[in-house]
Short mmCIF file of C-alpha atoms in Angstrom, two decimals:
data_model
loop_
_atom_site.label_atom_id
_atom_site.label_comp_id
_atom_site.label_asym_id
_atom_site.label_seq_id
_atom_site.Cartn_x
_atom_site.Cartn_y
_atom_site.Cartn_z
CA UNK A 1 141.19 101.49 117.79
CA UNK A 2 143.10 98.95 116.03
CA UNK A 3 143.89 95.19 116.64
CA UNK A 4 147.29 94.72 118.12
CA UNK A 5 149.74 92.96 115.90
CA UNK A 6 150.74 89.22 117.62
CA UNK A 7 154.41 90.69 118.06
CA UNK A 8 153.19 92.95 120.77
CA UNK A 9 150.79 90.36 122.43
CA UNK A 10 152.15 90.56 125.50
CA UNK A 11 152.57 94.23 126.43
CA UNK A 12 149.18 94.57 125.49
CA UNK A 13 148.17 91.96 127.52
CA UNK A 14 150.06 93.77 130.49
CA UNK A 15 149.01 97.00 129.51
CA UNK A 16 145.18 96.06 129.54
CA UNK A 17 145.92 93.93 133.21
CA UNK A 18 147.42 96.97 134.85
CA UNK A 19 144.53 99.44 133.14
CA UNK A 20 142.12 96.68 134.85
CA UNK A 21 143.33 96.61 137.91
CA UNK A 22 143.73 100.38 138.56
CA UNK A 23 140.24 100.66 137.57
CA UNK A 24 139.21 98.31 139.76
CA UNK A 25 141.38 99.84 142.72
CA UNK A 26 139.75 103.27 141.64
CA UNK A 27 136.20 101.74 141.80
CA UNK A 28 136.80 99.94 145.69
CA UNK A 29 137.95 103.15 147.03
CA UNK A 30 135.62 106.15 144.66
CA UNK A 31 132.85 106.24 147.47
CA UNK A 32 135.02 106.71 150.52
CA UNK A 33 136.28 110.41 149.96
CA UNK A 34 132.29 111.33 149.83
CA UNK A 35 131.20 109.51 152.46
CA UNK A 36 133.80 111.23 154.47
CA UNK A 37 133.09 114.38 153.71
CA UNK A 38 129.56 114.46 154.21
CA UNK A 39 130.94 113.07 158.15
CA UNK A 40 133.08 115.49 158.23
CA UNK A 41 130.53 118.32 157.43
CA UNK A 42 127.57 116.81 159.10
CA UNK A 43 125.40 117.41 155.68
CA UNK A 44 124.66 116.14 152.41
CA UNK A 45 123.36 118.52 151.14
CA UNK A 46 126.07 119.19 148.24
CA UNK A 47 125.24 115.49 146.37
CA UNK A 48 122.24 115.05 144.76
CA UNK A 49 119.69 112.21 145.67
CA UNK A 50 118.72 112.03 142.37
CA UNK A 51 122.27 111.35 141.25
CA UNK A 52 122.44 108.83 143.76
CA UNK A 53 119.56 106.89 143.16
CA UNK A 54 119.84 106.63 139.30
CA UNK A 55 123.82 105.57 139.95
CA UNK A 56 122.04 102.70 142.23
CA UNK A 57 120.06 101.67 139.42
CA UNK A 58 122.68 102.10 136.67
CA UNK A 59 124.60 99.40 139.54
CA UNK A 60 122.22 96.90 139.60
CA UNK A 61 121.72 96.44 135.82
CA UNK A 62 125.47 96.35 135.78
CA UNK A 63 124.98 93.37 138.18
CA UNK A 64 122.38 91.82 135.59
CA UNK A 65 124.06 92.53 132.66
CA UNK A 66 127.18 91.10 133.90
CA UNK A 67 125.50 87.76 134.90
CA UNK A 68 123.76 87.34 131.70
CA UNK A 69 126.59 88.33 129.48
CA UNK A 70 129.20 86.05 131.47
CA UNK A 71 132.26 88.18 132.64
CA UNK A 72 134.75 87.02 135.17
CA UNK A 73 133.33 86.14 138.67
CA UNK A 74 135.61 89.04 139.65
CA UNK A 75 133.74 91.78 138.42
CA UNK A 76 130.71 90.53 139.14
CA UNK A 77 131.77 90.41 142.84
CA UNK A 78 133.09 94.13 142.37
CA UNK A 79 129.16 94.81 140.80
CA UNK A 80 127.58 93.87 143.72
CA UNK A 81 130.41 95.93 145.90
CA UNK A 82 129.69 98.82 144.24
CA UNK A 83 126.08 98.21 144.79
CA UNK A 84 126.54 97.88 148.51
CA UNK A 85 128.44 101.11 148.45
CA UNK A 86 125.67 102.90 146.69
CA UNK A 87 122.98 102.02 149.16
CA UNK A 88 125.69 102.84 152.10
CA UNK A 89 126.07 106.35 150.75
CA UNK A 90 122.08 106.76 150.17
CA UNK A 91 121.74 105.89 153.84
CA UNK A 92 124.24 108.25 154.70
CA UNK A 93 122.53 111.03 152.91
CA UNK A 94 118.92 109.87 154.22
CA UNK A 95 120.04 110.13 157.78
CA UNK A 96 121.62 113.72 157.24
CA UNK A 97 118.52 115.29 155.26
CA UNK A 98 115.58 113.08 156.20
CA UNK A 99 113.75 110.41 153.75
CA UNK A 100 113.17 112.75 150.98
CA UNK A 101 113.68 113.19 146.95
CA UNK A 102 114.69 116.95 147.29
CA UNK A 103 117.55 118.58 146.59
CA UNK A 104 116.88 121.55 148.96
CA UNK A 105 119.43 122.19 151.34
CA UNK A 106 118.31 121.12 155.21
CA UNK A 107 117.23 124.12 157.28
CA UNK A 108 120.42 124.35 160.14
CA UNK A 109 118.96 123.46 163.44
CA UNK A 110 118.80 126.41 166.11
CA UNK A 111 119.30 126.03 169.60
CA UNK A 112 116.45 127.41 171.95
CA UNK A 113 118.57 129.88 173.63
CA UNK A 114 120.07 130.79 170.92
CA UNK A 115 118.03 133.83 169.34
CA UNK A 116 117.63 134.44 165.41
CA UNK A 117 118.97 137.06 163.54
CA UNK A 118 116.18 139.00 162.86
CA UNK A 119 114.59 138.41 166.58
CA UNK A 120 114.79 141.21 169.40
CA UNK A 121 117.46 140.66 171.95
CA UNK A 122 114.39 140.79 174.51
CA UNK A 123 111.43 139.37 173.07
CA UNK A 124 107.94 138.26 174.96
CA UNK A 125 109.29 134.95 175.34
CA UNK A 126 112.09 136.07 177.30
CA UNK A 127 109.99 137.85 179.99
CA UNK A 128 108.02 134.72 180.55
CA UNK A 129 111.13 132.58 180.71
CA UNK A 130 113.56 135.02 182.54
CA UNK A 131 110.98 136.72 184.56
CA UNK A 132 112.73 140.03 183.67
CA UNK A 133 110.12 142.72 182.36
CA UNK A 134 110.21 146.06 180.74
CA UNK A 135 110.77 148.65 183.46
CA UNK A 136 107.33 150.24 184.02
CA UNK A 137 105.94 152.68 186.56
CA UNK A 138 103.69 149.81 187.27
CA UNK A 139 106.48 147.33 188.05
CA UNK A 140 108.94 148.84 190.49
CA UNK A 141 109.54 145.56 192.48
CA UNK A 142 111.71 144.26 189.20
CA UNK A 143 113.95 147.41 188.77
CA UNK A 144 116.98 146.14 191.03
CA UNK A 145 117.04 142.89 189.48
CA UNK A 146 116.44 144.05 186.03
CA UNK A 147 119.13 146.59 186.73
CA UNK A 148 121.62 143.61 187.56
CA UNK A 149 120.78 141.92 184.98
CA UNK A 150 121.77 144.61 182.38
CA UNK A 151 124.91 145.59 184.40
CA UNK A 152 125.87 141.68 184.12
CA UNK A 153 125.49 141.42 180.14
CA UNK A 154 127.26 144.63 179.79
CA UNK A 155 130.27 143.50 181.50
CA UNK A 156 130.10 140.37 179.87
CA UNK A 157 130.95 141.21 176.82
CA UNK A 158 134.22 141.06 175.33
CA UNK A 159 135.72 144.74 174.32
CA UNK A 160 136.98 143.36 171.06
CA UNK A 161 133.72 142.58 169.74
CA UNK A 162 132.49 146.06 170.25
CA UNK A 163 134.17 147.16 166.59
CA UNK A 164 131.28 146.99 164.26
CA UNK A 165 133.50 145.39 161.68
CA UNK A 166 133.78 142.02 163.47
CA UNK A 167 130.44 140.39 164.02
CA UNK A 168 129.07 139.15 167.93
CA UNK A 169 129.25 135.52 166.98
CA UNK A 170 128.90 132.81 169.47
CA UNK A 171 131.83 130.07 169.70
CA UNK A 172 130.68 126.64 168.47
CA UNK A 173 129.35 123.91 171.67
CA UNK A 174 131.05 120.89 171.99
CA UNK A 175 127.77 119.07 171.48
CA UNK A 176 126.41 120.60 168.30
CA UNK A 177 127.35 118.53 164.97
CA UNK A 178 130.55 119.30 162.84
CA UNK A 179 128.19 121.00 159.90
CA UNK A 180 127.41 124.03 162.91
CA UNK A 181 131.28 124.25 164.08
CA UNK A 182 133.49 126.72 162.22
CA UNK A 183 135.93 123.91 159.18
CA UNK A 184 139.49 124.40 158.83
CA UNK A 185 139.47 125.87 155.45
CA UNK A 186 142.31 124.15 153.43
CA UNK A 187 144.65 125.99 150.71
CA UNK A 188 144.59 125.00 146.98
CA UNK A 189 148.20 123.59 147.30
CA UNK A 190 146.88 121.41 149.89
CA UNK A 191 144.18 120.30 148.26
CA UNK A 192 146.33 119.43 145.14
CA UNK A 193 149.09 117.55 146.70
CA UNK A 194 146.62 115.41 149.62
CA UNK A 195 144.65 114.77 146.01
CA UNK A 196 147.88 113.50 143.94
CA UNK A 197 149.04 111.48 146.77
CA UNK A 198 145.51 109.52 147.22
CA UNK A 199 145.43 109.11 143.53
CA UNK A 200 149.31 107.90 143.20
CA UNK A 201 148.44 105.54 146.35
CA UNK A 202 145.52 103.83 145.01
CA UNK A 203 147.03 103.50 141.50
CA UNK A 204 150.19 101.79 142.67
CA UNK A 205 147.80 99.64 144.98
CA UNK A 206 146.14 98.43 141.33
CA UNK A 207 149.41 98.11 139.97
CA UNK A 208 150.62 95.84 143.07
CA UNK A 209 147.50 94.25 142.73
CA UNK A 210 148.10 93.07 138.76
CA UNK A 211 151.75 91.90 139.70
CA UNK A 212 150.64 89.48 142.43
CA UNK A 213 147.76 87.96 139.95
CA UNK A 214 149.84 88.07 137.05
CA UNK A 215 152.87 86.16 139.19
CA UNK A 216 150.27 83.70 140.64
CA UNK A 217 148.91 83.01 137.18
CA UNK A 218 151.88 82.31 135.50
CA UNK A 219 152.81 79.53 137.98
CA UNK A 220 149.29 78.08 137.99
CA UNK A 221 149.19 78.03 134.39
CA UNK A 222 152.64 77.65 133.00
CA UNK A 223 152.92 77.40 129.42
CA UNK A 224 148.98 77.89 128.69
CA UNK A 225 147.40 80.86 127.35
CA UNK A 226 143.68 81.45 126.67
CA UNK A 227 141.62 78.55 126.26
CA UNK A 228 139.52 77.72 123.91
CA UNK A 229 136.42 77.95 126.43
CA UNK A 230 137.62 81.42 127.65
CA UNK A 231 138.12 82.87 123.90
CA UNK A 232 134.50 82.09 123.25
CA UNK A 233 133.29 83.26 126.47
CA UNK A 234 134.44 86.87 126.07
CA UNK A 235 132.65 86.73 122.52
CA UNK A 236 129.43 85.39 123.31
CA UNK A 237 126.54 87.50 122.51
CA UNK A 238 123.69 87.48 125.32
CA UNK A 239 120.26 89.60 124.37
CA UNK A 240 119.65 90.25 127.59
CA UNK A 241 122.80 90.95 128.67
CA UNK A 242 123.35 93.34 126.00
CA UNK A 243 119.65 95.14 127.15
CA UNK A 244 120.79 95.17 130.57
CA UNK A 245 124.46 96.74 129.53
CA UNK A 246 122.77 99.28 127.61
CA UNK A 247 120.24 100.16 130.20
CA UNK A 248 123.17 100.14 132.66
CA UNK A 249 124.98 103.09 130.41
CA UNK A 250 121.70 105.12 129.85
CA UNK A 251 121.30 105.40 133.56
CA UNK A 252 125.03 106.24 134.40
CA UNK A 253 125.04 108.88 131.63
CA UNK A 254 121.27 110.21 133.14
CA UNK A 255 122.77 110.32 136.47
CA UNK A 256 125.03 112.89 136.27
CA UNK A 257 122.89 115.66 135.06
CA UNK A 258 120.79 115.91 138.57
CA UNK A 259 124.20 116.80 140.03
CA UNK A 260 125.79 118.71 137.66
CA UNK A 261 122.05 121.11 137.57
CA UNK A 262 122.47 121.17 141.45
CA UNK A 263 125.56 122.83 141.40
CA UNK A 264 124.82 125.06 138.71
CA UNK A 265 121.38 125.99 140.77
CA UNK A 266 123.41 126.56 144.12
CA UNK A 267 126.52 128.41 142.02
CA UNK A 268 129.01 126.15 144.20
CA UNK A 269 130.19 122.85 144.55
CA UNK A 270 130.84 122.77 148.44
CA UNK A 271 130.20 119.55 150.00
CA UNK A 272 131.41 117.68 147.06
CA UNK A 273 133.78 116.02 147.34
CA UNK A 274 136.18 116.33 144.28
CA UNK A 275 138.33 113.26 144.82
CA UNK A 276 135.12 111.46 144.50
CA UNK A 277 134.87 112.38 140.71
CA UNK A 278 138.66 112.11 140.46
CA UNK A 279 138.34 108.23 141.43
CA UNK A 280 135.48 107.82 139.06
CA UNK A 281 137.20 109.79 136.24
CA UNK A 282 140.31 107.57 136.32
CA UNK A 283 138.34 104.53 136.88
CA UNK A 284 136.47 104.63 133.49
CA UNK A 285 139.37 105.72 131.96
CA UNK A 286 141.45 102.74 132.61
CA UNK A 287 138.50 100.47 131.85
CA UNK A 288 138.18 102.11 128.85
CA UNK A 289 141.61 101.38 128.26
CA UNK A 290 141.83 98.11 129.36
CA UNK A 291 138.92 97.11 126.99
CA UNK A 292 140.40 98.86 123.93
CA UNK A 293 144.13 96.65 124.62
CA UNK A 294 142.78 93.85 123.85
CA UNK A 295 144.92 91.12 122.11
CA UNK A 296 143.04 88.61 119.80
CA UNK A 297 144.04 85.40 119.77
CA UNK A 298 143.54 83.18 117.10
CA UNK A 299 142.51 79.68 116.56
CA UNK A 300 146.15 78.69 115.23
CA UNK A 301 147.61 81.46 117.60
CA UNK A 302 151.04 81.53 115.32
CA UNK A 303 149.13 81.46 111.96
CA UNK A 304 146.11 83.89 112.08
CA UNK A 305 144.08 83.90 108.77
CA UNK A 306 143.88 87.23 107.08
CA UNK A 307 141.72 89.53 108.68
CA UNK A 308 141.17 87.12 111.42
CA UNK A 309 142.50 89.04 114.20
CA UNK A 310 140.69 92.01 112.94
CA UNK A 311 137.39 89.95 113.36
CA UNK A 312 137.67 88.88 116.26
CA UNK A 313 138.45 92.06 117.50
CA UNK A 314 135.69 93.82 116.22
CA UNK A 315 133.62 91.25 117.84
CA UNK A 316 134.88 92.03 121.18
CA UNK A 317 134.44 95.53 120.89
CA UNK A 318 130.94 95.51 120.14
CA UNK A 319 130.33 92.74 123.07
CA UNK A 320 131.62 95.30 125.21
CA UNK A 321 130.01 98.60 123.51
CA UNK A 322 127.44 99.03 125.99
CA UNK A 323 130.01 99.07 128.64
CA UNK A 324 132.45 101.47 126.67
CA UNK A 325 129.57 104.19 125.62
CA UNK A 326 128.54 104.36 129.71
CA UNK A 327 132.24 104.79 130.56
CA UNK A 328 133.03 107.41 128.01
CA UNK A 329 130.19 109.25 128.49
CA UNK A 330 130.16 109.55 132.27
CA UNK A 331 134.01 110.45 131.69
CA UNK A 332 133.01 113.36 129.36
CA UNK A 333 130.15 114.34 132.16
CA UNK A 334 132.54 114.13 135.01
CA UNK A 335 134.98 116.63 133.09
CA UNK A 336 132.25 119.10 133.03
CA UNK A 337 131.61 118.70 136.97
CA UNK A 338 135.60 119.19 137.23
CA UNK A 339 134.90 122.58 134.91
CA UNK A 340 132.61 123.74 137.69
CA UNK A 341 134.73 122.91 140.57
CA UNK A 342 136.97 125.57 139.11
CA UNK A 343 134.80 128.08 137.94
CA UNK A 344 133.09 127.83 141.24
CA UNK A 345 135.47 127.87 143.63
CA UNK A 346 137.11 131.04 141.67
CA UNK A 347 133.12 132.71 142.49
CA UNK A 348 133.95 131.75 146.23
CA UNK A 349 137.20 133.00 146.53
CA UNK A 350 135.95 136.22 144.84
CA UNK A 351 133.63 136.48 147.56
CA UNK A 352 135.57 135.67 150.54
CA UNK A 353 137.84 138.47 149.70
CA UNK A 354 137.67 141.56 151.61
CA UNK A 355 136.65 144.97 150.01
CA UNK A 356 138.04 148.30 150.84
CA UNK A 357 137.24 149.36 154.09
CA UNK A 358 135.85 145.97 155.28
CA UNK A 359 138.01 144.09 157.73
CA UNK A 360 139.05 140.50 157.07
CA UNK A 361 136.52 137.85 158.17
CA UNK A 362 133.58 140.65 158.72
CA UNK A 363 130.57 139.59 156.94
CA UNK A 364 129.56 141.00 153.23
CA UNK A 365 126.07 142.53 153.55
CA UNK A 366 124.09 142.16 150.07
CA UNK A 367 123.41 145.25 148.12
CA UNK A 368 126.24 147.03 149.69
CA UNK A 369 129.93 145.93 149.40
CA UNK A 370 129.95 142.20 148.48
CA UNK A 371 127.45 139.51 147.83
CA UNK A 372 125.63 138.81 151.11
CA UNK A 373 124.83 134.86 152.06
CA UNK A 374 121.96 133.27 153.92
CA UNK A 375 122.99 130.71 156.71
CA UNK A 376 121.63 127.88 154.45
CA UNK A 377 123.63 128.86 150.94
CA UNK A 378 126.45 126.64 149.93
#
């Protein structure tokens, strides 16, 4: 990047302010899609707990670095908000998965009256609890009762389930968690429209916030530019602030690796909200743009000495280098997660396509005509 010329200062300042406001708006709502997705599914198996914990540690160091480096109070407040949002998401994950750091999927709860897939229809436990036993010559007293029970069970079966292509599945109960109930799938077009609408809405809110802030600042500082104290604070180096800033960047970069590995092991991104990472990408991109779109102010604004603007701009970029590295690095890693979204969604669509001679919606058997899926597989 190169320092902007003095003739375009106002446009650069407006661009920096707009990008910064959009970034703030994205980071305010970034965790909401994932929290809603976990609540809707009644499960948090799609997220890596290590990913959330490392991200939380990065936000903690972000607070320390922002305070020591002397950034604007608004940025410190936002850093605290990010940390609180991390804790809320982490608490939700512990609620659904238990207090564990393992990314293994949780086993679904099976009701006491629902036999497992490999359990016989009439087991020994059934005879003890229901009082029905196998018909033997030594036990004629239960013959009439067992016969009537068998007749009741036979006549209660819906005829549509007698087809071998249609599985005999129990409908979900109202008392069961959302994960146990069938979720209505959305088409790709619906997903794209909803995501675009949410992104446009958040970006519009950011632009409106910048407009309100810019209008109020003009009325409050009519005819005054950046003060000497404000200029020095943006160019001041703080050793510990820089140390915590680079630790924050390293943690942000490392946080994406467990999530990428979890998606790769599961060969799926089910349970992960795409909007979650979309907001993170837009937030990082606009944040980087707001830093690069910095308008250096010389000591004599109308008469900058030769090379003075470039020196001030270079020092400003150097002060914010750790935050730039963290944002650009996580942006690239998030693009890798988007690649996983499209690859694994295609695999899931291929698995769900019915094969020749198989009814649509019927289970696909492993080793037969498609890849089988266990109940715990996502």
